PDB file of C-alpha atoms and ligand atoms in Angstrom:
ATOM      1  CA  MET Z 292     127.245  93.983  86.215  1.00 49.00           C
ATOM      2  CA  SER Z 293     124.316  95.249  87.470  1.00 50.00           C
ATOM      3  CA  THR Z 294     123.718  93.463  91.015  1.00 56.00           C
ATOM      4  CA  GLN Z 295     120.118  92.723  92.256  1.00 63.00           C
ATOM      5  CA  ILE Z 296     119.188  92.630  95.515  1.00 65.00           C
ATOM      6  CA  ALA Z 297     117.013  89.915  96.285  1.00 68.00           C
ATOM      7  CA  PRO Z 298     113.688  91.136  98.743  1.00 64.00           C
ATOM      8  CA  SER Z 299     114.451  90.428 102.270  1.00 70.00           C
ATOM      9  CA  ALA Z 300     111.820  88.022 104.051  1.00 65.00           C
ATOM     10  CA  GLU Z 301     110.745  91.449 105.936  1.00 65.00           C
ATOM     11  CA  ASP Z 302     109.845  92.851 102.664  1.00 64.00           C
ATOM     12  CA  ASP Z 303     107.415  90.207 101.226  1.00 68.00           C
ATOM     13  CA  ASP Z 304     106.115  90.074 104.734  1.00 68.00           C
ATOM     14  CA  ARG Z 305     104.926  93.895 104.365  1.00 69.00           C
ATOM     15  CA  LYS Z 306     103.475  92.855 100.914  1.00 79.00           C
ATOM     16  CA  ARG Z 307     101.548  89.988 102.061  1.00 91.00           C
ATOM     17  CA  ARG Z 308      97.642  90.472 102.391  1.00 97.00           C
ATOM     18  CA  VAL Z 309      96.881  90.737 106.174  1.00 98.00           C
ATOM     19  CA  THR Z 310      94.256  87.877 107.477  1.00 98.00           C
ATOM     20  CA  THR Z 311      92.326  87.297 110.568  1.00 98.00           C
ATOM     21  CA  ALA Z 312      95.285  84.627 111.102  1.00 98.00           C
ATOM     22  CA  ARG Z 313      98.247  86.902 110.696  1.00 98.00           C
ATOM     23  CA  LEU Z 314      96.539  88.845 113.293  1.00 98.00           C
ATOM     24  CA  SER Z 315      96.618  86.180 115.477  1.00 98.00           C
ATOM     25  CA  GLU Z 316     100.362  85.141 114.008  1.00 97.00           C
ATOM     26  CA  MET Z 317     101.172  88.718 115.150  1.00 98.00           C
ATOM     27  CA  LYS Z 318      99.878  88.548 118.598  1.00 98.00           C
ATOM     28  CA  ALA Z 319     101.590  85.149 119.137  1.00 98.00           C
ATOM     29  CA  ARG Z 320     105.131  86.939 118.449  1.00 97.00           C
ATOM     30  CA  GLY Z 321     104.484  89.969 120.189  1.00 98.00           C
ATOM     31  CA  GLU Z 322     104.296  92.270 117.080  1.00 98.00           C
ATOM     32  CA  LYS Z 323     101.766  94.924 117.556  1.00 98.00           C
ATOM     33  CA  ILE Z 324      98.945  95.473 115.461  1.00 98.00           C
ATOM     34  CA  ALA Z 325      98.173  99.157 113.908  1.00 98.00           C
ATOM     35  CA  MET Z 326      94.667  99.945 112.897  1.00 98.00           C
ATOM     36  CA  LEU Z 327      93.103 103.167 111.951  1.00 99.00           C
ATOM     37  CA  THR Z 328      89.828 104.092 110.804  1.00 98.00           C
ATOM     38  CA  GLY Z 329      89.000 104.785 107.009  1.00 98.00           C
ATOM     39  CA  TYR Z 330      85.998 105.743 105.156  1.00 98.00           C
ATOM     40  CA  ASP Z 331      86.709 106.598 101.770  1.00 98.00           C
ATOM     41  CA  PHE Z 332      89.156 105.749  98.710  1.00 98.00           C
ATOM     42  CA  SER Z 333      91.779 108.571  98.947  1.00 98.00           C
ATOM     43  CA  PHE Z 334      92.458 107.862 102.438  1.00 98.00           C
ATOM     44  CA  ALA Z 335      92.520 103.988 102.223  1.00 98.00           C
ATOM     45  CA  ARG Z 336      95.301 103.998  99.339  1.00 98.00           C
ATOM     46  CA  ILE Z 337      97.206 106.512 101.956  1.00 98.00           C
ATOM     47  CA  LEU Z 338      96.459 104.339 104.780  1.00 98.00           C
ATOM     48  CA  ASP Z 339      97.847 100.858 102.863  1.00 98.00           C
ATOM     49  CA  ALA Z 340     100.818 102.481 101.147  1.00 98.00           C
ATOM     50  CA  ALA Z 341     102.026 103.470 104.573  1.00 98.00           C
ATOM     51  CA  GLY Z 342     101.641  99.821 106.008  1.00 98.00           C
ATOM     52  CA  ILE Z 343      98.590  99.711 108.257  1.00 98.00           C
ATOM     53  CA  ASP Z 344      97.746  96.535 109.222  1.00 98.00           C
ATOM     54  CA  VAL Z 345      93.810  97.206 109.644  1.00 98.00           C
ATOM     55  CA  VAL Z 346      91.548  99.507 108.227  1.00 99.00           C
ATOM     56  CA  LEU Z 347      88.388  99.968 110.084  1.00 99.00           C
ATOM     57  CA  VAL Z 348      85.401 101.538 108.422  1.00 99.00           C
ATOM     58  CA  GLY Z 349      84.354 102.869 111.772  1.00 98.00           C
ATOM     59  CA  ASP Z 350      80.550 104.164 112.505  1.00 98.00           C
ATOM     60  CA  SER Z 351      82.494 106.948 113.560  1.00 98.00           C
ATOM     61  CA  ALA Z 352      81.992 107.890 109.997  1.00 98.00           C
ATOM     62  CA  SER Z 353      78.621 109.219 111.558  1.00 98.00           C
ATOM     63  CA  ASN Z 354      80.434 111.748 113.409  1.00 97.00           C
ATOM     64  CA  VAL Z 355      83.255 113.018 111.601  1.00 97.00           C
ATOM     65  CA  ILE Z 356      81.820 112.066 107.967  1.00 98.00           C
ATOM     66  CA  HIS Z 357      78.298 112.951 108.427  1.00 98.00           C
ATOM     67  CA  GLY Z 358      78.798 115.449 111.262  1.00 97.00           C
ATOM     68  CA  HIS Z 359      76.169 113.890 113.446  1.00 97.00           C
ATOM     69  CA  GLU Z 360      76.726 113.831 117.353  1.00 95.00           C
ATOM     70  CA  THR Z 361      76.485 110.136 118.095  1.00 96.00           C
ATOM     71  CA  THR Z 362      77.233 106.852 115.980  1.00 97.00           C
ATOM     72  CA  LEU Z 363      73.667 105.978 116.375  1.00 97.00           C
ATOM     73  CA  PRO Z 364      72.437 107.750 112.973  1.00 98.00           C
ATOM     74  CA  ILE Z 365      74.418 106.103 110.291  1.00 98.00           C
ATOM     75  CA  THR Z 366      72.617 103.616 108.206  1.00 98.00           C
ATOM     76  CA  LEU Z 367      73.664  99.878 106.850  1.00 98.00           C
ATOM     77  CA  ASP Z 368      73.571 101.404 103.331  1.00 98.00           C
ATOM     78  CA  GLN Z 369      75.924 104.278 103.842  1.00 98.00           C
ATOM     79  CA  MET Z 370      78.322 101.786 105.983  1.00 98.00           C
ATOM     80  CA  ILE Z 371      78.176  99.719 102.641  1.00 98.00           C
ATOM     81  CA  ASP Z 372      79.009 102.737 100.426  1.00 98.00           C
ATOM     82  CA  HIS Z 373      81.969 103.678 103.176  1.00 99.00           C
ATOM     83  CA  ALA Z 374      83.434 100.113 102.927  1.00 99.00           C
ATOM     84  CA  ALA Z 375      83.113  99.324  99.269  1.00 99.00           C
ATOM     85  CA  ALA Z 376      85.413 102.724  98.957  1.00 99.00           C
ATOM     86  CA  VAL Z 377      87.586 101.777 101.158  1.00 99.00           C
ATOM     87  CA  VAL Z 378      87.919  98.125  99.530  1.00 98.00           C
ATOM     88  CA  ARG Z 379      88.551  99.741  96.218  1.00 98.00           C
ATOM     89  CA  GLY Z 380      91.880 101.673  98.032  1.00 98.00           C
ATOM     90  CA  VAL Z 381      93.436  98.908  99.799  1.00 98.00           C
ATOM     91  CA  LYS Z 382      95.749  96.239  98.692  1.00 98.00           C
ATOM     92  CA  ARG Z 383      97.333  94.774 101.845  1.00 98.00           C
ATOM     93  CA  ALA Z 384      95.152  95.597 105.004  1.00 98.00           C
ATOM     94  CA  LEU Z 385      92.647  94.086 106.474  1.00 98.00           C
ATOM     95  CA  VAL Z 386      89.102  95.669 105.798  1.00 98.00           C
ATOM     96  CA  VAL Z 387      87.007  95.620 109.259  1.00 98.00           C
ATOM     97  CA  VAL Z 388      83.528  97.014 108.814  1.00 98.00           C
ATOM     98  CA  ASP Z 389      81.250  98.147 111.908  1.00 98.00           C
ATOM     99  CA  MET Z 390      78.067  96.808 111.659  1.00 98.00           C
ATOM    100  CA  PRO Z 391      75.927  99.991 112.290  1.00 98.00           C
ATOM    101  CA  PHE Z 392      73.253 100.510 115.321  1.00 97.00           C
ATOM    102  CA  GLY Z 393      69.778  98.837 114.759  1.00 96.00           C
ATOM    103  CA  SER Z 394      71.444  96.141 112.085  1.00 97.00           C
ATOM    104  CA  TYR Z 395      72.096  93.382 114.639  1.00 96.00           C
ATOM    105  CA  GLN Z 396      70.890  94.223 118.223  1.00 91.00           C
ATOM    106  CA  GLY Z 397      68.341  91.686 119.746  1.00 87.00           C
ATOM    107  CA  ASN Z 398      67.612  89.350 116.537  1.00 93.00           C
ATOM    108  CA  SER Z 399      70.504  87.259 115.054  1.00 96.00           C
ATOM    109  CA  ARG Z 400      68.477  86.609 111.685  1.00 97.00           C
ATOM    110  CA  LEU Z 401      68.676  90.231 111.057  1.00 97.00           C
ATOM    111  CA  ALA Z 402      72.539  90.505 112.206  1.00 98.00           C
ATOM    112  CA  LEU Z 403      73.187  87.693 109.765  1.00 98.00           C
ATOM    113  CA  GLU Z 404      71.220  89.653 107.140  1.00 98.00           C
ATOM    114  CA  SER Z 405      73.473  92.753 107.808  1.00 98.00           C
ATOM    115  CA  ALA Z 406      76.511  91.354 108.028  1.00 98.00           C
ATOM    116  CA  VAL Z 407      75.870  89.373 104.594  1.00 98.00           C
ATOM    117  CA  ARG Z 408      74.748  92.768 103.002  1.00 98.00           C
ATOM    118  CA  ILE Z 409      78.125  94.092 104.121  1.00 98.00           C
ATOM    119  CA  MET Z 410      80.589  91.315 102.953  1.00 98.00           C
ATOM    120  CA  LYS Z 411      79.025  90.895  99.506  1.00 98.00           C
ATOM    121  CA  GLU Z 412      78.154  94.483  98.678  1.00 98.00           C
ATOM    122  CA  SER Z 413      81.356  95.879  99.513  1.00 98.00           C
ATOM    123  CA  GLY Z 414      83.811  93.231  99.340  1.00 98.00           C
ATOM    124  CA  ALA Z 415      85.088  93.803 102.952  1.00 98.00           C
ATOM    125  CA  HIS Z 416      86.814  90.950 104.903  1.00 98.00           C
ATOM    126  CA  CYS Z 417      85.172  91.186 108.193  1.00 98.00           C
ATOM    127  CA  VAL Z 418      82.434  92.919 110.397  1.00 98.00           C
ATOM    128  CA  LYS Z 419      82.782  94.192 114.172  1.00 98.00           C
ATOM    129  CA  MET Z 420      79.853  94.295 116.596  1.00 98.00           C
ATOM    130  CA  GLU Z 421      79.864  96.320 119.960  1.00 98.00           C
ATOM    131  CA  GLY Z 422      78.402  94.129 123.020  1.00 97.00           C
ATOM    132  CA  GLY Z 423      79.305  91.447 125.239  1.00 96.00           C
ATOM    133  CA  GLU Z 424      77.465  88.194 126.073  1.00 93.00           C
ATOM    134  CA  PHE Z 425      74.224  89.486 124.746  1.00 92.00           C
ATOM    135  CA  VAL Z 426      75.474  89.261 121.053  1.00 96.00           C
ATOM    136  CA  VAL Z 427      76.632  86.177 121.138  1.00 97.00           C
ATOM    137  CA  ASP Z 428      73.755  84.735 119.295  1.00 96.00           C
ATOM    138  CA  SER Z 429      73.735  86.774 116.568  1.00 97.00           C
ATOM    139  CA  ILE Z 430      77.761  86.381 116.373  1.00 97.00           C
ATOM    140  CA  LYS Z 431      77.209  82.997 116.245  1.00 97.00           C
ATOM    141  CA  ARG Z 432      74.915  82.992 113.401  1.00 97.00           C
ATOM    142  CA  ILE Z 433      77.241  85.336 111.668  1.00 98.00           C
ATOM    143  CA  LEU Z 434      80.455  83.167 111.724  1.00 98.00           C
ATOM    144  CA  SER Z 435      78.308  80.163 110.664  1.00 97.00           C
ATOM    145  CA  ALA Z 436      78.333  81.774 107.349  1.00 98.00           C
ATOM    146  CA  GLY Z 437      81.853  82.028 107.400  1.00 98.00           C
ATOM    147  CA  ILE Z 438      81.847  85.726 108.274  1.00 98.00           C
ATOM    148  CA  PRO Z 439      84.832  86.851 110.442  1.00 98.00           C
ATOM    149  CA  VAL Z 440      83.660  89.202 113.700  1.00 98.00           C
ATOM    150  CA  MET Z 441      86.127  91.432 115.903  1.00 98.00           C
ATOM    151  CA  GLY Z 442      84.203  92.085 119.301  1.00 98.00           C
ATOM    152  CA  HIS Z 443      84.226  95.750 121.042  1.00 98.00           C
ATOM    153  CA  LEU Z 444      83.973  96.084 124.531  1.00 98.00           C
ATOM    154  CA  GLY Z 445      84.024  98.830 127.189  1.00 98.00           C
ATOM    155  CA  LEU Z 446      83.240 102.104 125.823  1.00 96.00           C
ATOM    156  CA  THR Z 447      80.790 101.137 123.328  1.00 95.00           C
ATOM    157  CA  PRO Z 448      79.449 104.463 121.592  1.00 94.00           C
ATOM    158  CA  GLN Z 449      76.155 102.751 120.563  1.00 95.00           C
ATOM    159  CA  SER Z 450      75.138 102.440 123.654  1.00 93.00           C
ATOM    160  CA  ILE Z 451      75.604 106.093 124.751  1.00 91.00           C
ATOM    161  CA  TYR Z 452      71.957 106.628 125.865  1.00 92.00           C
ATOM    162  CA  LYS Z 453      72.352 103.853 128.141  1.00 90.00           C
ATOM    163  CA  PHE Z 454      75.885 105.169 129.589  1.00 88.00           C
ATOM    164  CA  GLY Z 455      74.849 108.780 129.573  1.00 89.00           C
ATOM    165  CA  THR Z 456      78.103 109.870 129.320  1.00 88.00           C
ATOM    166  CA  TYR Z 457      81.637 109.094 127.051  1.00 91.00           C
ATOM    167  CA  VAL Z 458      83.885 108.527 130.483  1.00 93.00           C
ATOM    168  CA  VAL Z 459      86.114 105.778 131.208  1.00 96.00           C
ATOM    169  CA  ARG Z 460      84.496 102.526 131.370  1.00 95.00           C
ATOM    170  CA  ALA Z 461      85.013  99.746 134.188  1.00 96.00           C
ATOM    171  CA  THR Z 462      86.489 101.404 136.974  1.00 96.00           C
ATOM    172  CA  GLU Z 463      84.169  99.422 139.274  1.00 97.00           C
ATOM    173  CA  GLU Z 464      84.964  96.228 140.056  1.00 97.00           C
ATOM    174  CA  ASP Z 465      81.499  94.368 139.170  1.00 97.00           C
ATOM    175  CA  GLU Z 466      81.635  96.377 135.984  1.00 97.00           C
ATOM    176  CA  ALA Z 467      85.377  95.337 135.241  1.00 98.00           C
ATOM    177  CA  GLU Z 468      84.375  91.301 136.090  1.00 98.00           C
ATOM    178  CA  GLN Z 469      81.441  91.652 133.653  1.00 97.00           C
ATOM    179  CA  LEU Z 470      84.003  93.286 130.808  1.00 98.00           C
ATOM    180  CA  VAL Z 471      86.234  89.908 131.600  1.00 98.00           C
ATOM    181  CA  ARG Z 472      83.564  87.630 131.207  1.00 98.00           C
ATOM    182  CA  ASP Z 473      82.228  89.260 127.959  1.00 98.00           C
ATOM    183  CA  ALA Z 474      85.324  89.094 126.276  1.00 98.00           C
ATOM    184  CA  MET Z 475      86.201  85.532 127.505  1.00 98.00           C
ATOM    185  CA  ALA Z 476      82.328  84.701 125.918  1.00 98.00           C
ATOM    186  CA  LEU Z 477      83.514  86.925 122.727  1.00 98.00           C
ATOM    187  CA  GLN Z 478      86.398  84.581 122.565  1.00 98.00           C
ATOM    188  CA  GLU Z 479      84.893  81.450 123.370  1.00 98.00           C
ATOM    189  CA  CYS Z 480      81.913  82.061 120.578  1.00 97.00           C
ATOM    190  CA  GLY Z 481      84.919  82.600 118.006  1.00 98.00           C
ATOM    191  CA  CYS Z 482      85.690  86.087 117.605  1.00 98.00           C
ATOM    192  CA  PHE Z 483      88.977  86.454 115.855  1.00 98.00           C
ATOM    193  CA  ALA Z 484      89.891  90.169 117.487  1.00 98.00           C
ATOM    194  CA  LEU Z 485      88.395  92.397 120.058  1.00 98.00           C
ATOM    195  CA  VAL Z 486      88.553  96.190 120.715  1.00 98.00           C
ATOM    196  CA  LEU Z 487      88.541  97.589 124.022  1.00 98.00           C
ATOM    197  CA  GLU Z 488      87.448 101.114 124.168  1.00 98.00           C
ATOM    198  CA  LYS Z 489      88.543 103.513 127.631  1.00 98.00           C
ATOM    199  CA  ILE Z 490      89.269 101.409 129.921  1.00 98.00           C
ATOM    200  CA  PRO Z 491      91.830 101.237 132.814  1.00 98.00           C
ATOM    201  CA  ALA Z 492      95.185 100.181 131.190  1.00 98.00           C
ATOM    202  CA  GLN Z 493      95.682  97.793 134.038  1.00 98.00           C
ATOM    203  CA  LEU Z 494      92.481  96.239 133.065  1.00 98.00           C
ATOM    204  CA  ALA Z 495      93.157  95.997 129.492  1.00 98.00           C
ATOM    205  CA  GLU Z 496      96.202  94.278 130.203  1.00 98.00           C
ATOM    206  CA  ARG Z 497      94.927  91.823 132.030  1.00 98.00           C
ATOM    207  CA  VAL Z 498      92.217  90.774 129.411  1.00 98.00           C
ATOM    208  CA  ALA Z 499      94.964  90.680 126.468  1.00 98.00           C
ATOM    209  CA  ASN Z 500      96.861  88.480 128.819  1.00 98.00           C
ATOM    210  CA  GLN Z 501      93.824  86.130 129.520  1.00 98.00           C
ATOM    211  CA  LEU Z 502      92.822  86.085 125.875  1.00 98.00           C
ATOM    212  CA  SER Z 503      94.540  84.102 123.048  1.00 98.00           C
ATOM    213  CA  ILE Z 504      92.892  86.426 120.480  1.00 98.00           C
ATOM    214  CA  PRO Z 505      94.426  89.778 119.557  1.00 98.00           C
ATOM    215  CA  VAL Z 506      93.076  92.562 121.713  1.00 98.00           C
ATOM    216  CA  ILE Z 507      93.413  96.110 119.982  1.00 98.00           C
ATOM    217  CA  GLY Z 508      92.944  99.173 122.364  1.00 98.00           C
ATOM    218  CA  ILE Z 509      91.754 102.824 121.990  1.00 98.00           C
ATOM    219  CA  GLY Z 510      92.497 104.886 125.531  1.00 98.00           C
ATOM    220  CA  ALA Z 511      93.381 101.295 127.016  1.00 98.00           C
ATOM    221  CA  GLY Z 512      96.616 101.785 127.838  1.00 98.00           C
ATOM    222  CA  PRO Z 513      99.820  99.924 126.209  1.00 98.00           C
ATOM    223  CA  GLY Z 514      99.704  96.354 127.366  1.00 98.00           C
ATOM    224  CA  VAL Z 515      97.365  95.250 124.844  1.00 98.00           C
ATOM    225  CA  ASP Z 516      98.294  93.720 121.334  1.00 98.00           C
ATOM    226  CA  GLY Z 517      97.613  96.641 119.253  1.00 98.00           C
ATOM    227  CA  GLN Z 518      96.399 100.310 118.753  1.00 98.00           C
ATOM    228  CA  VAL Z 519      93.545 101.856 116.847  1.00 98.00           C
ATOM    229  CA  LEU Z 520      92.337 105.580 116.628  1.00 98.00           C
ATOM    230  CA  VAL Z 521      90.227 107.513 114.340  1.00 98.00           C
ATOM    231  CA  THR Z 522      92.031 108.864 111.423  1.00 98.00           C
ATOM    232  CA  HIS Z 523      90.496 112.231 111.710  1.00 98.00           C
ATOM    233  CA  ASP Z 524      91.437 112.866 115.046  1.00 98.00           C
ATOM    234  CA  MET Z 525      94.886 111.812 115.089  1.00 98.00           C
ATOM    235  CA  LEU Z 526      95.820 113.709 112.078  1.00 98.00           C
ATOM    236  CA  GLY Z 527      93.881 117.070 114.024  1.00 97.00           C
ATOM    237  CA  ILE Z 528      91.600 117.844 111.357  1.00 96.00           C
ATOM    238  CA  ASN Z 529      88.616 117.604 113.926  1.00 88.00           C
ATOM    239  CA  GLN Z 530      89.778 120.228 116.695  1.00 85.00           C
ATOM    240  CA  GLU Z 531      87.019 119.751 119.206  1.00 85.00           C
ATOM    241  CA  PHE Z 532      87.582 116.156 120.130  1.00 88.00           C
ATOM    242  CA  SER Z 533      90.999 115.949 122.541  1.00 90.00           C
ATOM    243  CA  PRO Z 534      90.484 112.869 124.776  1.00 95.00           C
ATOM    244  CA  ARG Z 535      93.836 111.921 126.820  1.00 96.00           C
ATOM    245  CA  PHE Z 536      94.402 108.951 124.908  1.00 97.00           C
ATOM    246  CA  LEU Z 537      94.587 110.760 121.602  1.00 98.00           C
ATOM    247  CA  ARG Z 538      98.270 111.479 119.943  1.00 98.00           C
ATOM    248  CA  LEU Z 539      98.321 114.251 117.698  1.00 97.00           C
ATOM    249  CA  TYR Z 540     100.208 112.921 114.347  1.00 98.00           C
ATOM    250  CA  ALA Z 541      99.438 116.033 112.615  1.00 97.00           C
ATOM    251  CA  GLN Z 542      97.657 119.347 112.514  1.00 97.00           C
ATOM    252  CA  LEU Z 543      95.570 119.154 109.344  1.00 98.00           C
ATOM    253  CA  HIS Z 544      93.069 121.539 110.320  1.00 98.00           C
ATOM    254  CA  ASP Z 545      95.340 124.408 110.580  1.00 97.00           C
ATOM    255  CA  VAL Z 546      97.135 123.180 107.057  1.00 98.00           C
ATOM    256  CA  MET Z 547      93.585 122.719 105.643  1.00 98.00           C
ATOM    257  CA  GLN Z 548      92.300 125.895 106.504  1.00 98.00           C
ATOM    258  CA  GLY Z 549      95.203 127.809 105.628  1.00 98.00           C
ATOM    259  CA  ALA Z 550      95.372 126.468 102.110  1.00 98.00           C
ATOM    260  CA  PHE Z 551      91.478 127.125 101.697  1.00 98.00           C
ATOM    261  CA  GLU Z 552      92.453 130.653 102.875  1.00 98.00           C
ATOM    262  CA  LYS Z 553      95.219 131.406 100.679  1.00 98.00           C
ATOM    263  CA  TYR Z 554      92.682 129.902  97.560  1.00 98.00           C
ATOM    264  CA  ILE Z 555      90.192 132.236  98.018  1.00 98.00           C
ATOM    265  CA  ALA Z 556      92.402 134.986  98.227  1.00 98.00           C
ATOM    266  CA  ASP Z 557      94.074 133.934  95.075  1.00 98.00           C
ATOM    267  CA  VAL Z 558      91.050 133.872  93.401  1.00 98.00           C
ATOM    268  CA  LYS Z 559      89.549 137.159  94.743  1.00 98.00           C
ATOM    269  CA  ALA Z 560      92.854 138.685  93.881  1.00 98.00           C
ATOM    270  CA  GLY Z 561      92.873 137.391  90.417  1.00 98.00           C
ATOM    271  CA  ASP Z 562      96.130 135.656  91.039  1.00 98.00           C
ATOM    272  CA  PHE Z 563      94.535 132.425  90.328  1.00 98.00           C
ATOM    273  CA  PRO Z 564      94.754 130.777  87.700  1.00 98.00           C
ATOM    274  CA  GLY Z 565      97.795 132.092  86.239  1.00 98.00           C
ATOM    275  CA  GLU Z 566      99.270 131.799  82.362  1.00 97.00           C
ATOM    276  CA  GLU Z 567     101.118 128.076  83.507  1.00 97.00           C
ATOM    277  CA  GLU Z 568      97.599 126.993  84.588  1.00 98.00           C
ATOM    278  CA  SER Z 569      95.555 128.298  81.874  1.00 98.00           C
ATOM    279  CA  TYR Z 570      95.660 126.907  78.255  1.00 98.00           C
TER     280      TYR Z 570
HETATM  281  O1  KIV C 963      83.571 103.446 115.118  1.00 50.32           O
HETATM  282  C1  KIV C 963      84.879 103.759 115.581  1.00 50.32           C
HETATM  283  O2  KIV C 963      85.977 104.482 114.864  1.00 50.32           O
HETATM  284  C2  KIV C 963      85.583 102.655 116.397  1.00 50.32           C
HETATM  285  C3  KIV C 963      86.716 103.006 117.097  1.00 50.32           C
HETATM  286  C4  KIV C 963      86.731 103.992 117.605  1.00 50.32           C
HETATM  287  C5  KIV C 963      87.197 101.779 117.554  1.00 50.32           C
HETATM  288  O3  KIV C 963      84.744 101.628 116.612  1.00 50.32           O
END
């Protein structure tokens, strides 16, 4: 007699598609949200199979994929290409796409057009925008088209030439108070979640406690509702970037370089392909 074990509620929950509503349920029951960046089909498939809640198609693609020094040069077309590839690799995770520099700032009509292109051409589920009170008009216009928006405050890399450095933000009281006001404004205008980047842990925890929407941190301490890292950084592919907030979950740079060196040596020595690898 074969005994079939019925799937548990937990198994069902693991398979269920992650939506913006599910993220707020997770916050309400104190379940942490795990988010990582993804830029292509193969990585997206692995992230999804591992059970990631949110894949962020970050404009960090500008750095880690395209080799630019900042996030500013990446274009809307490039972001859409990355996002479409990620969407094809994902069955369960929520896919959020960064609106790139120049695609929304200071022009709510342009913001709506850019967000609509991302949603139509990539099949992604929502967009993310950097900035506080000054992007509220654009956010409202995008929301009016039914597109969910995630906010992003603290260190906002698209404004790097305004800040001048990538140091911790909001360490002074006036900047911290402005950040709290911005966070409230983003929640009030309808953002479904907020990323806080590189700010003091105490301030991040205060914001997460004050807001009813989920707050996801990067370099913002443990007192928030979830965490995000750049996948290439946490895998140790990119060796030049080692901020205090980064935990290395693998050392893929060395593993990959070792594999490439072995392949090159095998080819040069005539050891590859062998008989069993030939037709
Ligand atoms: O572009 C990105 O990867 C991001 C994360 C650092 C939050 O915005």
